[in-house]
Amino acid sequence: MNLLEVSHLKKYYETHKAVDDISFSIQQGSIFGLLGPNGAGKTTLLRMLTGIFYPDEGKITFNGHPFDPEKDIQYIGYMPEERGLYKKMMVGEQTLYLAQLKGLSKKEATSSIKYWFDKFDINSWYTKKVDELSKGMQQKVQFISTVLHKPKLLILDEPFTGLDPINSEMIKQEIFNLSKEGTTIIFSTHRMEQVEEICDHIMLVNKGQKILDGSVAGIKQEFKQGLFKVGLG
Ligand code: ATP
């Protein structure tokens, strides 16, 4: 079953075509790599999938019905590239606030926070202010804040930027675990090796357009055989 179906999506900034007629679908439970160079249109596309932007044209179907940002946002977790934590708030109260914003009761939120803080061994961070944490530590808090409400669709924009190898590995394992549990994941990056390592499906975009779309294994094979000529210039 497809959790997400996107049809002829377009978004223009005045006359600039940031997303130019892109269609694709994502199977439930898959890890979908969105790959493209800087300025390709990845963030603009993700913002339409999270209801931050309305498309100029096109259709998004989420979980079998037309995407309704107001209702569906509670089923989506979005970790944006520019991290969105409140720097002056304590980590504990911030995660509680963010989980409640996503519809969890205080009890559910507290239990989910405990689960993730134990798992990441960061209980000593509860009473620290976000701006007392390093960038990498903030990134872990951001990741946890994004998954606390068990989203059906988890959207990660460059989740490893600024993380050391150990913490990158930790987050990577959690991505695999969540996928195994049925969470559908969009993993946006400009690094092919990350897509190869983590994703089962890849969509390559450039200059607002879809260049290719398919299984990672199939596309690697076709690259090897020289069937694709992808101009990213
Ligand atoms: P990066 O990997 O650098 O974040 P991206 O693939 O996420 O890039 P977008 O941020 O979606 O790409 O930008 C797509 C295009 O739209 C770029 O050419 C960018 O300059 C342009 N753009 C993005 N935001 C705006 C805006 N608010 N106003 C005008 N143009 C914009």
mmCIF file of N, CA, C and O and ligand atoms in Angstrom, residues 13-14 16-19 36-45 47 53 81 157-158 188-190 205 208, ligand 1:
data_model
loop_
_atom_site.group_PDB
_atom_site.id
_atom_site.type_symbol
_atom_site.label_atom_id
_atom_site.label_comp_id
_atom_site.label_asym_id
_atom_site.label_seq_id
_atom_site.Cartn_x
_atom_site.Cartn_y
_atom_site.Cartn_z
ATOM 1 N N TYR A 13 8.517 30.144 -7.068
ATOM 2 C CA TYR A 13 8.816 31.383 -6.347
ATOM 3 C C TYR A 13 8.816 32.461 -7.425
ATOM 4 O O TYR A 13 9.774 32.540 -8.196
ATOM 5 N N GLU A 14 7.735 33.219 -7.505
ATOM 6 C CA GLU A 14 7.505 34.131 -8.642
ATOM 7 C C GLU A 14 7.647 33.314 -9.927
ATOM 8 O O GLU A 14 6.871 32.395 -10.118
ATOM 9 N N HIS A 16 10.392 31.534 -10.752
ATOM 10 C CA HIS A 16 11.364 30.439 -10.607
ATOM 11 C C HIS A 16 10.650 29.135 -10.254
ATOM 12 O O HIS A 16 9.937 29.056 -9.254
ATOM 13 N N LYS A 17 10.870 28.103 -11.078
ATOM 14 C CA LYS A 17 10.190 26.818 -10.851
ATOM 15 C C LYS A 17 11.007 25.973 -9.874
ATOM 16 O O LYS A 17 11.916 25.254 -10.280
ATOM 17 N N ALA A 18 10.699 26.071 -8.580
ATOM 18 C CA ALA A 18 11.465 25.345 -7.557
ATOM 19 C C ALA A 18 11.101 23.861 -7.572
ATOM 20 O O ALA A 18 11.956 23.002 -7.394
ATOM 21 N N VAL A 19 9.829 23.567 -7.772
ATOM 22 C CA VAL A 19 9.369 22.186 -7.956
ATOM 23 C C VAL A 19 8.488 22.200 -9.205
ATOM 24 O O VAL A 19 7.490 22.913 -9.270
ATOM 25 N N GLY A 36 19.484 15.082 -4.283
ATOM 26 C CA GLY A 36 19.651 16.157 -5.275
ATOM 27 C C GLY A 36 20.665 17.156 -4.777
ATOM 28 O O GLY A 36 20.887 17.280 -3.564
ATOM 29 N N PRO A 37 21.306 17.879 -5.690
ATOM 30 C CA PRO A 37 22.309 18.869 -5.287
ATOM 31 C C PRO A 37 21.652 20.080 -4.613
ATOM 32 O O PRO A 37 20.414 20.197 -4.587
ATOM 33 N N ASN A 38 22.450 20.973 -4.075
ATOM 34 C CA ASN A 38 21.929 22.202 -3.467
ATOM 35 C C ASN A 38 21.044 22.926 -4.487
ATOM 36 O O ASN A 38 21.381 23.021 -5.655
ATOM 37 N N GLY A 39 19.916 23.395 -3.995
ATOM 38 C CA GLY A 39 19.023 24.174 -4.858
ATOM 39 C C GLY A 39 18.136 23.334 -5.763
ATOM 40 O O GLY A 39 17.404 23.874 -6.599
ATOM 41 N N ALA A 40 18.150 21.997 -5.583
ATOM 42 C CA ALA A 40 17.387 21.120 -6.487
ATOM 43 C C ALA A 40 15.874 21.238 -6.288
ATOM 44 O O ALA A 40 15.101 20.894 -7.174
ATOM 45 N N GLY A 41 15.466 21.679 -5.085
ATOM 46 C CA GLY A 41 14.032 21.788 -4.803
ATOM 47 C C GLY A 41 13.575 20.834 -3.718
ATOM 48 O O GLY A 41 12.371 20.720 -3.444
ATOM 49 N N LYS A 42 14.514 20.172 -3.048
ATOM 50 C CA LYS A 42 14.155 19.156 -2.041
ATOM 51 C C LYS A 42 13.374 19.775 -0.877
ATOM 52 O O LYS A 42 12.309 19.288 -0.500
ATOM 53 N N THR A 43 13.912 20.852 -0.305
ATOM 54 C CA THR A 43 13.251 21.451 0.862
ATOM 55 C C THR A 43 11.869 21.981 0.479
ATOM 56 O O THR A 43 10.896 21.821 1.236
ATOM 57 N N THR A 44 11.765 22.583 -0.683
ATOM 58 C CA THR A 44 10.463 23.104 -1.136
ATOM 59 C C THR A 44 9.462 21.960 -1.240
ATOM 60 O O THR A 44 8.304 22.074 -0.791
ATOM 61 N N LEU A 45 9.912 20.840 -1.796
ATOM 62 C CA LEU A 45 9.038 19.670 -1.922
ATOM 63 C C LEU A 45 8.606 19.173 -0.534
ATOM 64 O O LEU A 45 7.418 18.944 -0.282
ATOM 65 N N ARG A 47 8.443 20.792 2.202
ATOM 66 C CA ARG A 47 7.541 21.747 2.869
ATOM 67 C C ARG A 47 6.108 21.594 2.385
ATOM 68 O O ARG A 47 5.163 21.868 3.122
ATOM 69 N N PHE A 53 3.923 24.705 3.001
ATOM 70 C CA PHE A 53 3.591 25.405 1.754
ATOM 71 C C PHE A 53 2.416 24.704 1.087
ATOM 72 O O PHE A 53 2.330 23.468 1.140
ATOM 73 N N GLU A 81 15.963 20.899 7.931
ATOM 74 C CA GLU A 81 17.420 21.081 7.862
ATOM 75 C C GLU A 81 17.854 22.188 8.823
ATOM 76 O O GLU A 81 18.832 22.042 9.554
ATOM 77 N N ASP A 157 15.375 15.785 6.921
ATOM 78 C CA ASP A 157 16.133 16.594 5.958
ATOM 79 C C ASP A 157 17.582 16.693 6.442
ATOM 80 O O ASP A 157 17.846 17.346 7.453
ATOM 81 N N GLU A 158 18.477 16.013 5.757
ATOM 82 C CA GLU A 158 19.918 15.993 6.108
ATOM 83 C C GLU A 158 20.118 15.696 7.601
ATOM 84 O O GLU A 158 20.746 16.488 8.324
ATOM 85 N N SER A 188 16.110 12.952 3.050
ATOM 86 C CA SER A 188 16.585 13.903 2.046
ATOM 87 C C SER A 188 18.061 14.209 2.252
ATOM 88 O O SER A 188 18.499 14.485 3.376
ATOM 89 N N THR A 189 18.815 14.175 1.185
ATOM 90 C CA THR A 189 20.252 14.394 1.292
ATOM 91 C C THR A 189 20.828 14.767 -0.078
ATOM 92 O O THR A 189 20.167 14.580 -1.100
ATOM 93 N N HIS A 190 22.060 15.303 -0.064
ATOM 94 C CA HIS A 190 22.719 15.464 -1.360
ATOM 95 C C HIS A 190 23.856 14.452 -1.497
ATOM 96 O O HIS A 190 24.670 14.549 -2.399
ATOM 97 N N VAL A 205 16.386 14.401 -7.886
ATOM 98 C CA VAL A 205 15.807 15.632 -8.446
ATOM 99 C C VAL A 205 16.929 16.620 -8.759
ATOM 100 O O VAL A 205 17.968 16.627 -8.105
ATOM 101 N N GLY A 208 14.448 21.351 -9.841
ATOM 102 C CA GLY A 208 12.996 21.261 -9.677
ATOM 103 C C GLY A 208 12.339 20.087 -10.372
ATOM 104 O O GLY A 208 11.135 19.895 -10.241
HETATM 105 P P1 ATP B 1 19.601 22.700 -0.381
HETATM 106 O O1 ATP B 1 20.093 21.271 -0.444
HETATM 107 O O2 ATP B 1 20.652 23.699 -0.700
HETATM 108 O O3 ATP B 1 18.823 23.014 0.867
HETATM 109 P P2 ATP B 1 17.155 22.250 -1.882
HETATM 110 O O4 ATP B 1 17.261 21.093 -2.834
HETATM 111 O O5 ATP B 1 16.488 21.982 -0.591
HETATM 112 O O6 ATP B 1 18.585 22.867 -1.641
HETATM 113 P P3 ATP B 1 15.279 24.449 -2.169
HETATM 114 O O7 ATP B 1 15.698 25.079 -0.901
HETATM 115 O O8 ATP B 1 13.945 23.810 -2.225
HETATM 116 O O9 ATP B 1 16.390 23.397 -2.672
HETATM 117 O O10 ATP B 1 15.378 25.569 -3.308
HETATM 118 C C1 ATP B 1 14.978 25.288 -4.669
HETATM 119 C C2 ATP B 1 15.196 26.536 -5.489
HETATM 120 O O11 ATP B 1 14.285 27.539 -5.076
HETATM 121 C C3 ATP B 1 16.587 27.153 -5.358
HETATM 122 O O12 ATP B 1 16.977 27.636 -6.630
HETATM 123 C C4 ATP B 1 16.403 28.279 -4.367
HETATM 124 O O13 ATP B 1 17.320 29.313 -4.632
HETATM 125 C C5 ATP B 1 14.978 28.714 -4.657
HETATM 126 N N1 ATP B 1 14.304 29.211 -3.446
HETATM 127 C C6 ATP B 1 14.160 28.551 -2.278
HETATM 128 N N2 ATP B 1 13.446 29.279 -1.385
HETATM 129 C C7 ATP B 1 13.132 30.437 -2.021
HETATM 130 C C8 ATP B 1 12.389 31.605 -1.647
HETATM 131 N N3 ATP B 1 11.814 31.725 -0.445
HETATM 132 N N4 ATP B 1 12.267 32.600 -2.577
HETATM 133 C C9 ATP B 1 12.823 32.495 -3.798
HETATM 134 N N5 ATP B 1 13.517 31.401 -4.222
HETATM 135 C C10 ATP B 1 13.671 30.392 -3.353
#
